[in-house]
Amino acid sequence: MRWLLKGGRVIDPSRDVDAVLDVLVEGDRIAAIGPDLAGPAQELDCRGKLVVPGLVDLRAHLGEPGREEAETVASATRAAAAGGFTALGARTATDPTIDDPALVAFVQDRARRSAAVRVYPLAALTKGRAGIELTEMGALRDAGAAAFSDDDRPVTNAGVLRRAMEYASMFDVPIMVHCEDPDLAGEGVMHEGFHSTIHGLRGIPGAAEEVLVARDLILAELTGARVHISHVTTARSVALIREAKRRGIRVTADVTPHHLILTDEDVQPDDARWKIRPPLRPWSDVEALREGLRDGTIDCIATDHMPHPPAGTELEFDQAPWGIIGLETALPIVLDRLVGTGALSLKAAVRAMSTNPARLLGAPGGTLELGAPADIAVIDPEAERVYDPAEGYSRSRNTPFAGWALRGWPVATMVAGRWVVQEGRVIG
Amino acid sequence: MGWAHRSLIRMRDLTAEDIVRILDTAAACKDIFRRAVKKLPTLRGQVMVNLFYEPSTRTRTSFELAGKWMSADVVNIAVPSSSVVKGESVTDTARTLAALGADIVVIRHPAAGVPAMLARSVGAAVINAGDGMHEHPTQALLDIFTIRECRGTLAGLHVLIVGDILHSRVARSNIWGLKRLGARVTVAGPPTLIPSGLERLGVGVSHDLDRVLPRADVVNVLRIQRERQTSGLFPSLREYTRLFGLTRERLQLLKPDALILHPGPANVGVEIDREVMDDPRARIEEQVTNGVAVRMAVLYLLMGGRQDAMVA
């Protein structure tokens, strides 16, 4: 099958392209890219649309195994496809956690049978994500683990983390760390400050993140491991990472769409859809995150997609589970609230949502160069829609963005030369 | 002027006019105590449910009496925290209450935000009787009522709140109400028990009780929870008393016309001495009486009553 994507604005940061061009797809590959390409091929009129390499999410929770009431590989990957994603890193906070090659194989098997986009399983750094014993990283890597991550649990024992980094440094696989000191975070449920005080909710100071960012950067330098700092939220974390990069430490970092636009002032204490970890921070931190994204200190935007069934979001804030879904809103949020307001260039947005995360996971996408896999997202930058999670593909609806009017939505998604989304709807 | 609120969840939502309206109504209610027959027919045929997820004798009894004196049918549901299924849905509770035909739900819960969630999902009027570290509006109203009764007005008064401000819903509700009525508020306690951001509420912070006591018109002494010591927030009760207890010795620092309040129950000898509670400047028992009056007033206003009708 040959497809010709006609007349779209092609943005490919991997080759520094931003021009109106045609893209020819042959089989599962990109066969040609240039002005006024001709068939024979089936045509998709992309005039007025953006044509970008398919988005890649570093970290999404796919629900399998163990949390199928919240999400499945099938539902999460359809939500991802609808959101313009063509590849996902699968979070390890499953039940059981992905800490064994057989479980990596299980996720891959579920993906082969039911996924709409590519799935890259992450694997736990320590057995049971308990922070004590190392997992069989060699076997996990060979089974296909794209990165090692204890998901939302920090390795609190610095000695264990040092050994894990040292050991992992012989494989070219990144370690994703969650930086939150559990003693400083305590029983906190939102950022510690004026708003936690008036809501009577326990606070998590920015320092809970920053002390572990500092520690993990120092350990990265000591061990030479590839370290990736997940969901950075504070100005000081950004400054620490910037300084580490300047000194040549092999570190990368990401930020979520919600931490780039929401603050602790937005938190609704009687609505568990606002229980987000790490917590939403004040505006001064948000500004620093944006600056970090612009200057390349922060490499990627990752969703942290964390589905919960309604029984979870009906709980009181203290008891409710952490996290929100994000696959279907990540791109519209970034386009409307960051690109649309001039806070981020379109090219930087695509770089942070496709080029860089693909490189980090070692995924083949993230580029539209000749011969690359035909993983493509077509975006209508003018489309305006009010987001209703009930109309989405995720099994869960826990998001504070319900009812938001957003401009800029994906309309077509191609994975390996096959359309998985057309006219905004998932097909097949 | 009409009463706009269907429920009472937080002092933060009340205007100065709202608060004065409650205080005036409470004053009329207090007069009723002096009658031989205390009953008012206002809430006849209404079902009031006291739903307490935390143990409380004082507040629950106060609400119960207020409801009974207004002729409501009062049902007490005490849910011992040990038997609460962790993660029981507030929505499920709301459905149960609706099925019971509750018109008024008074709720105390260890988690902040639950009364607001309940108010959103039930038709009944909801009164927050304390939610976690968030708010306890009727306690603040009775404290403010007691101050106004003694001093005539709140405007310009300097109110000092002493103790564990961090975990205190009483402090938070008091701060909103006192500021709305024009009082100056200072809190005193160790830095580990003072939450961040209070300056944005226009509240002064002191860690030196002896320095601020002589300037206070009202001292509201908060109960200190013994378990705060084991969680490392201060080294010992003895040291707490030494630095922040309202002791017999410190009475001399107080203005002759200062008022001493305590929301109760007091840890005598820890945050407050017996002699201080017995001092003529203390209004601690009066607070209990005023609590019933204030809660009657709240019930009355929430259930659509008019103040002139009650006084008549």
mmCIF file of N, CA and C in Angstrom, chain A residues 191-203 264-265 267-273 282 310-320, chain B residues 10 12 86-92 95 109-114 116-117 120 131-135 167 172 176 195-198 200-201 228:
data_model
loop_
_atom_site.group_PDB
_atom_site.id
_atom_site.type_symbol
_atom_site.label_atom_id
_atom_site.label_comp_id
_atom_site.label_asym_id
_atom_site.label_seq_id
_atom_site.Cartn_x
_atom_site.Cartn_y
_atom_site.Cartn_z
ATOM 1 N N HIS A 191 1.229 20.286 46.861
ATOM 2 C CA HIS A 191 2.379 21.139 47.144
ATOM 3 C C HIS A 191 2.199 21.866 48.476
ATOM 4 N N GLU A 192 3.276 21.925 49.246
ATOM 5 C CA GLU A 192 3.214 22.619 50.526
ATOM 6 C C GLU A 192 3.350 24.115 50.319
ATOM 7 N N GLY A 193 2.354 24.851 50.753
ATOM 8 C CA GLY A 193 2.391 26.297 50.595
ATOM 9 C C GLY A 193 1.062 26.891 51.040
ATOM 10 N N PHE A 194 0.809 28.081 50.614
ATOM 11 C CA PHE A 194 -0.414 28.788 51.000
ATOM 12 C C PHE A 194 -1.664 27.940 50.733
ATOM 13 N N HIS A 195 -1.708 27.319 49.561
ATOM 14 C CA HIS A 195 -2.949 26.617 49.189
ATOM 15 C C HIS A 195 -3.151 25.337 49.993
ATOM 16 N N SER A 196 -2.067 24.605 50.287
ATOM 17 C CA SER A 196 -2.233 23.421 51.143
ATOM 18 C C SER A 196 -2.681 23.865 52.536
ATOM 19 N N THR A 197 -2.189 25.006 52.975
ATOM 20 C CA THR A 197 -2.573 25.520 54.290
ATOM 21 C C THR A 197 -4.066 25.825 54.345
ATOM 22 N N ILE A 198 -4.575 26.553 53.369
ATOM 23 C CA ILE A 198 -5.996 26.923 53.492
ATOM 24 C C ILE A 198 -6.922 25.744 53.196
ATOM 25 N N HIS A 199 -6.458 24.770 52.426
ATOM 26 C CA HIS A 199 -7.295 23.585 52.194
ATOM 27 C C HIS A 199 -7.178 22.580 53.330
ATOM 28 N N GLY A 200 -6.221 22.792 54.226
ATOM 29 C CA GLY A 200 -6.034 21.828 55.306
ATOM 30 C C GLY A 200 -5.526 20.494 54.803
ATOM 31 N N LEU A 201 -4.795 20.510 53.700
ATOM 32 C CA LEU A 201 -4.213 19.278 53.164
ATOM 33 C C LEU A 201 -2.722 19.261 53.483
ATOM 34 N N ARG A 202 -2.196 18.062 53.714
ATOM 35 C CA ARG A 202 -0.770 17.959 54.033
ATOM 36 C C ARG A 202 0.064 18.273 52.800
ATOM 37 N N GLY A 203 1.172 18.964 53.025
ATOM 38 C CA GLY A 203 1.958 19.469 51.916
ATOM 39 C C GLY A 203 3.213 18.655 51.625
ATOM 40 N N ASP A 264 -0.512 24.903 41.910
ATOM 41 C CA ASP A 264 -1.150 24.436 43.146
ATOM 42 C C ASP A 264 -2.415 25.235 43.461
ATOM 43 N N GLU A 265 -2.518 26.424 42.896
ATOM 44 C CA GLU A 265 -3.725 27.224 43.112
ATOM 45 C C GLU A 265 -4.942 26.573 42.450
ATOM 46 N N VAL A 267 -5.668 23.419 42.370
ATOM 47 C CA VAL A 267 -6.083 22.170 43.006
ATOM 48 C C VAL A 267 -7.439 22.344 43.706
ATOM 49 N N GLN A 268 -8.372 21.446 43.394
ATOM 50 C CA GLN A 268 -9.687 21.441 44.036
ATOM 51 C C GLN A 268 -9.664 20.365 45.116
ATOM 52 N N PRO A 269 -9.677 20.768 46.394
ATOM 53 C CA PRO A 269 -9.444 19.793 47.459
ATOM 54 C C PRO A 269 -10.591 18.805 47.645
ATOM 55 N N ASP A 270 -11.738 19.080 47.055
ATOM 56 C CA ASP A 270 -12.840 18.128 47.187
ATOM 57 C C ASP A 270 -13.042 17.353 45.885
ATOM 58 N N ASP A 271 -11.997 17.289 45.072
ATOM 59 C CA ASP A 271 -12.099 16.596 43.788
ATOM 60 C C ASP A 271 -10.782 15.858 43.532
ATOM 61 N N ALA A 272 -10.851 14.539 43.682
ATOM 62 C CA ALA A 272 -9.621 13.727 43.646
ATOM 63 C C ALA A 272 -8.978 13.705 42.270
ATOM 64 N N ARG A 273 -9.640 14.239 41.262
ATOM 65 C CA ARG A 273 -8.994 14.307 39.951
ATOM 66 C C ARG A 273 -7.822 15.289 39.953
ATOM 67 N N PRO A 282 3.767 26.090 42.321
ATOM 68 C CA PRO A 282 3.402 27.489 42.050
ATOM 69 C C PRO A 282 3.865 27.964 40.667
ATOM 70 N N PRO A 310 -13.822 4.989 38.336
ATOM 71 C CA PRO A 310 -14.555 6.024 39.090
ATOM 72 C C PRO A 310 -14.500 5.816 40.594
ATOM 73 N N ALA A 311 -14.482 4.558 41.053
ATOM 74 C CA ALA A 311 -14.453 4.321 42.500
ATOM 75 C C ALA A 311 -13.263 5.014 43.142
ATOM 76 N N GLY A 312 -12.185 5.217 42.389
ATOM 77 C CA GLY A 312 -11.027 5.894 42.939
ATOM 78 C C GLY A 312 -11.228 7.387 43.034
ATOM 79 N N THR A 313 -11.825 7.975 42.014
ATOM 80 C CA THR A 313 -11.923 9.432 42.002
ATOM 81 C C THR A 313 -13.072 9.944 42.854
ATOM 82 N N GLU A 314 -13.921 9.014 43.361
ATOM 83 C CA GLU A 314 -14.989 9.454 44.261
ATOM 84 C C GLU A 314 -14.521 9.499 45.711
ATOM 85 N N LEU A 315 -13.295 9.112 45.946
ATOM 86 C CA LEU A 315 -12.789 9.089 47.315
ATOM 87 C C LEU A 315 -12.365 10.484 47.779
ATOM 88 N N GLU A 316 -12.247 10.612 49.123
ATOM 89 C CA GLU A 316 -11.725 11.856 49.663
ATOM 90 C C GLU A 316 -10.266 12.013 49.217
ATOM 91 N N PHE A 317 -9.814 13.248 49.159
ATOM 92 C CA PHE A 317 -8.499 13.572 48.609
ATOM 93 C C PHE A 317 -7.387 12.759 49.277
ATOM 94 N N ASP A 318 -7.423 12.678 50.607
ATOM 95 C CA ASP A 318 -6.371 11.963 51.326
ATOM 96 C C ASP A 318 -6.259 10.506 50.893
ATOM 97 N N GLN A 319 -7.388 9.882 50.614
ATOM 98 C CA GLN A 319 -7.420 8.444 50.337
ATOM 99 C C GLN A 319 -7.334 8.126 48.853
ATOM 100 N N ALA A 320 -7.627 9.088 48.015
ATOM 101 C CA ALA A 320 -7.730 8.818 46.575
ATOM 102 C C ALA A 320 -6.374 8.428 46.004
ATOM 103 N N ARG B 10 -17.363 26.072 55.037
ATOM 104 C CA ARG B 10 -16.141 26.749 55.463
ATOM 105 C C ARG B 10 -16.406 28.230 55.721
ATOM 106 N N ARG B 12 -14.410 30.478 55.088
ATOM 107 C CA ARG B 12 -13.873 31.204 53.943
ATOM 108 C C ARG B 12 -14.980 31.702 53.013
ATOM 109 N N LYS B 86 -11.465 1.526 54.616
ATOM 110 C CA LYS B 86 -10.574 2.491 53.992
ATOM 111 C C LYS B 86 -10.991 2.676 52.544
ATOM 112 N N GLY B 87 -11.200 3.920 52.174
ATOM 113 C CA GLY B 87 -11.590 4.157 50.807
ATOM 114 C C GLY B 87 -13.081 3.985 50.559
ATOM 115 N N GLU B 88 -13.891 4.046 51.617
ATOM 116 C CA GLU B 88 -15.335 4.011 51.404
ATOM 117 C C GLU B 88 -15.746 5.284 50.670
ATOM 118 N N SER B 89 -16.551 5.117 49.678
ATOM 119 C CA SER B 89 -16.879 6.249 48.837
ATOM 120 C C SER B 89 -17.850 7.198 49.524
ATOM 121 N N VAL B 90 -17.546 8.475 49.456
ATOM 122 C CA VAL B 90 -18.430 9.485 50.014
ATOM 123 C C VAL B 90 -19.767 9.463 49.291
ATOM 124 N N THR B 91 -19.700 9.150 48.009
ATOM 125 C CA THR B 91 -20.930 9.095 47.214
ATOM 126 C C THR B 91 -21.869 8.007 47.733
ATOM 127 N N ASP B 92 -21.290 6.879 48.159
ATOM 128 C CA ASP B 92 -22.119 5.808 48.714
ATOM 129 C C ASP B 92 -22.813 6.275 49.984
ATOM 130 N N ARG B 95 -25.718 8.465 49.176
ATOM 131 C CA ARG B 95 -26.899 7.722 48.720
ATOM 132 C C ARG B 95 -27.663 7.159 49.919
ATOM 133 N N HIS B 109 -15.335 14.539 59.811
ATOM 134 C CA HIS B 109 -14.576 13.512 59.087
ATOM 135 C C HIS B 109 -13.084 13.811 59.203
ATOM 136 N N PRO B 110 -12.262 12.765 59.289
ATOM 137 C CA PRO B 110 -10.811 13.018 59.415
ATOM 138 C C PRO B 110 -10.155 13.553 58.147
ATOM 139 N N ALA B 111 -10.850 13.493 57.012
ATOM 140 C CA ALA B 111 -10.227 13.950 55.766
ATOM 141 C C ALA B 111 -10.815 15.287 55.315
ATOM 142 N N ALA B 112 -9.931 16.229 55.000
ATOM 143 C CA ALA B 112 -10.370 17.526 54.482
ATOM 144 C C ALA B 112 -11.146 17.331 53.181
ATOM 145 N N GLY B 113 -12.170 18.147 52.998
ATOM 146 C CA GLY B 113 -12.883 18.147 51.720
ATOM 147 C C GLY B 113 -14.109 17.261 51.674
ATOM 148 N N VAL B 114 -14.259 16.373 52.654
ATOM 149 C CA VAL B 114 -15.388 15.437 52.591
ATOM 150 C C VAL B 114 -16.742 16.144 52.725
ATOM 151 N N ALA B 116 -17.573 19.039 51.707
ATOM 152 C CA ALA B 116 -17.849 19.677 50.412
ATOM 153 C C ALA B 116 -18.280 18.641 49.379
ATOM 154 N N MET B 117 -17.610 17.483 49.387
ATOM 155 C CA MET B 117 -18.004 16.414 48.459
ATOM 156 C C MET B 117 -19.426 15.959 48.753
ATOM 157 N N ARG B 120 -22.074 18.339 47.603
ATOM 158 C CA ARG B 120 -22.277 18.296 46.161
ATOM 159 C C ARG B 120 -23.164 17.134 45.752
ATOM 160 N N ASP B 131 -13.472 18.991 59.383
ATOM 161 C CA ASP B 131 -12.954 18.042 58.388
ATOM 162 C C ASP B 131 -11.435 18.129 58.344
ATOM 163 N N GLY B 132 -10.809 17.091 58.883
ATOM 164 C CA GLY B 132 -9.351 17.018 58.867
ATOM 165 C C GLY B 132 -8.730 18.276 59.445
ATOM 166 N N MET B 133 -7.753 18.799 58.728
ATOM 167 C CA MET B 133 -7.075 20.022 59.171
ATOM 168 C C MET B 133 -7.675 21.246 58.478
ATOM 169 N N HIS B 134 -8.841 21.062 57.855
ATOM 170 C CA HIS B 134 -9.368 22.106 56.973
ATOM 171 C C HIS B 134 -10.137 23.186 57.725
ATOM 172 N N GLU B 135 -11.396 22.898 58.106
ATOM 173 C CA GLU B 135 -12.191 23.924 58.781
ATOM 174 C C GLU B 135 -13.124 23.309 59.814
ATOM 175 N N HIS B 167 -2.055 21.697 62.303
ATOM 176 C CA HIS B 167 -3.075 20.655 62.195
ATOM 177 C C HIS B 167 -4.463 21.164 62.574
ATOM 178 N N ARG B 172 -7.820 27.621 61.413
ATOM 179 C CA ARG B 172 -8.102 28.091 60.054
ATOM 180 C C ARG B 172 -9.459 28.795 59.983
ATOM 181 N N TRP B 176 -10.191 32.993 59.147
ATOM 182 C CA TRP B 176 -11.084 33.582 58.128
ATOM 183 C C TRP B 176 -12.116 34.499 58.761
ATOM 184 N N PRO B 195 1.831 26.411 59.737
ATOM 185 C CA PRO B 195 1.821 26.081 58.304
ATOM 186 C C PRO B 195 2.377 27.233 57.474
ATOM 187 N N SER B 196 2.805 26.908 56.262
ATOM 188 C CA SER B 196 3.394 27.959 55.429
ATOM 189 C C SER B 196 2.313 28.820 54.788
ATOM 190 N N GLY B 197 2.684 30.035 54.440
ATOM 191 C CA GLY B 197 1.794 30.899 53.674
ATOM 192 C C GLY B 197 0.810 31.717 54.490
ATOM 193 N N LEU B 198 0.906 31.690 55.827
ATOM 194 C CA LEU B 198 -0.079 32.426 56.642
ATOM 195 C C LEU B 198 -0.013 33.934 56.407
ATOM 196 N N ARG B 200 0.128 35.440 53.777
ATOM 197 C CA ARG B 200 -0.790 35.824 52.689
ATOM 198 C C ARG B 200 -2.216 36.009 53.186
ATOM 199 N N LEU B 201 -2.515 35.495 54.388
ATOM 200 C CA LEU B 201 -3.837 35.722 54.976
ATOM 201 C C LEU B 201 -3.820 36.948 55.877
ATOM 202 N N ARG B 228 1.715 14.413 68.464
ATOM 203 C CA ARG B 228 2.623 15.267 67.675
ATOM 204 C C ARG B 228 4.062 15.140 68.176
#
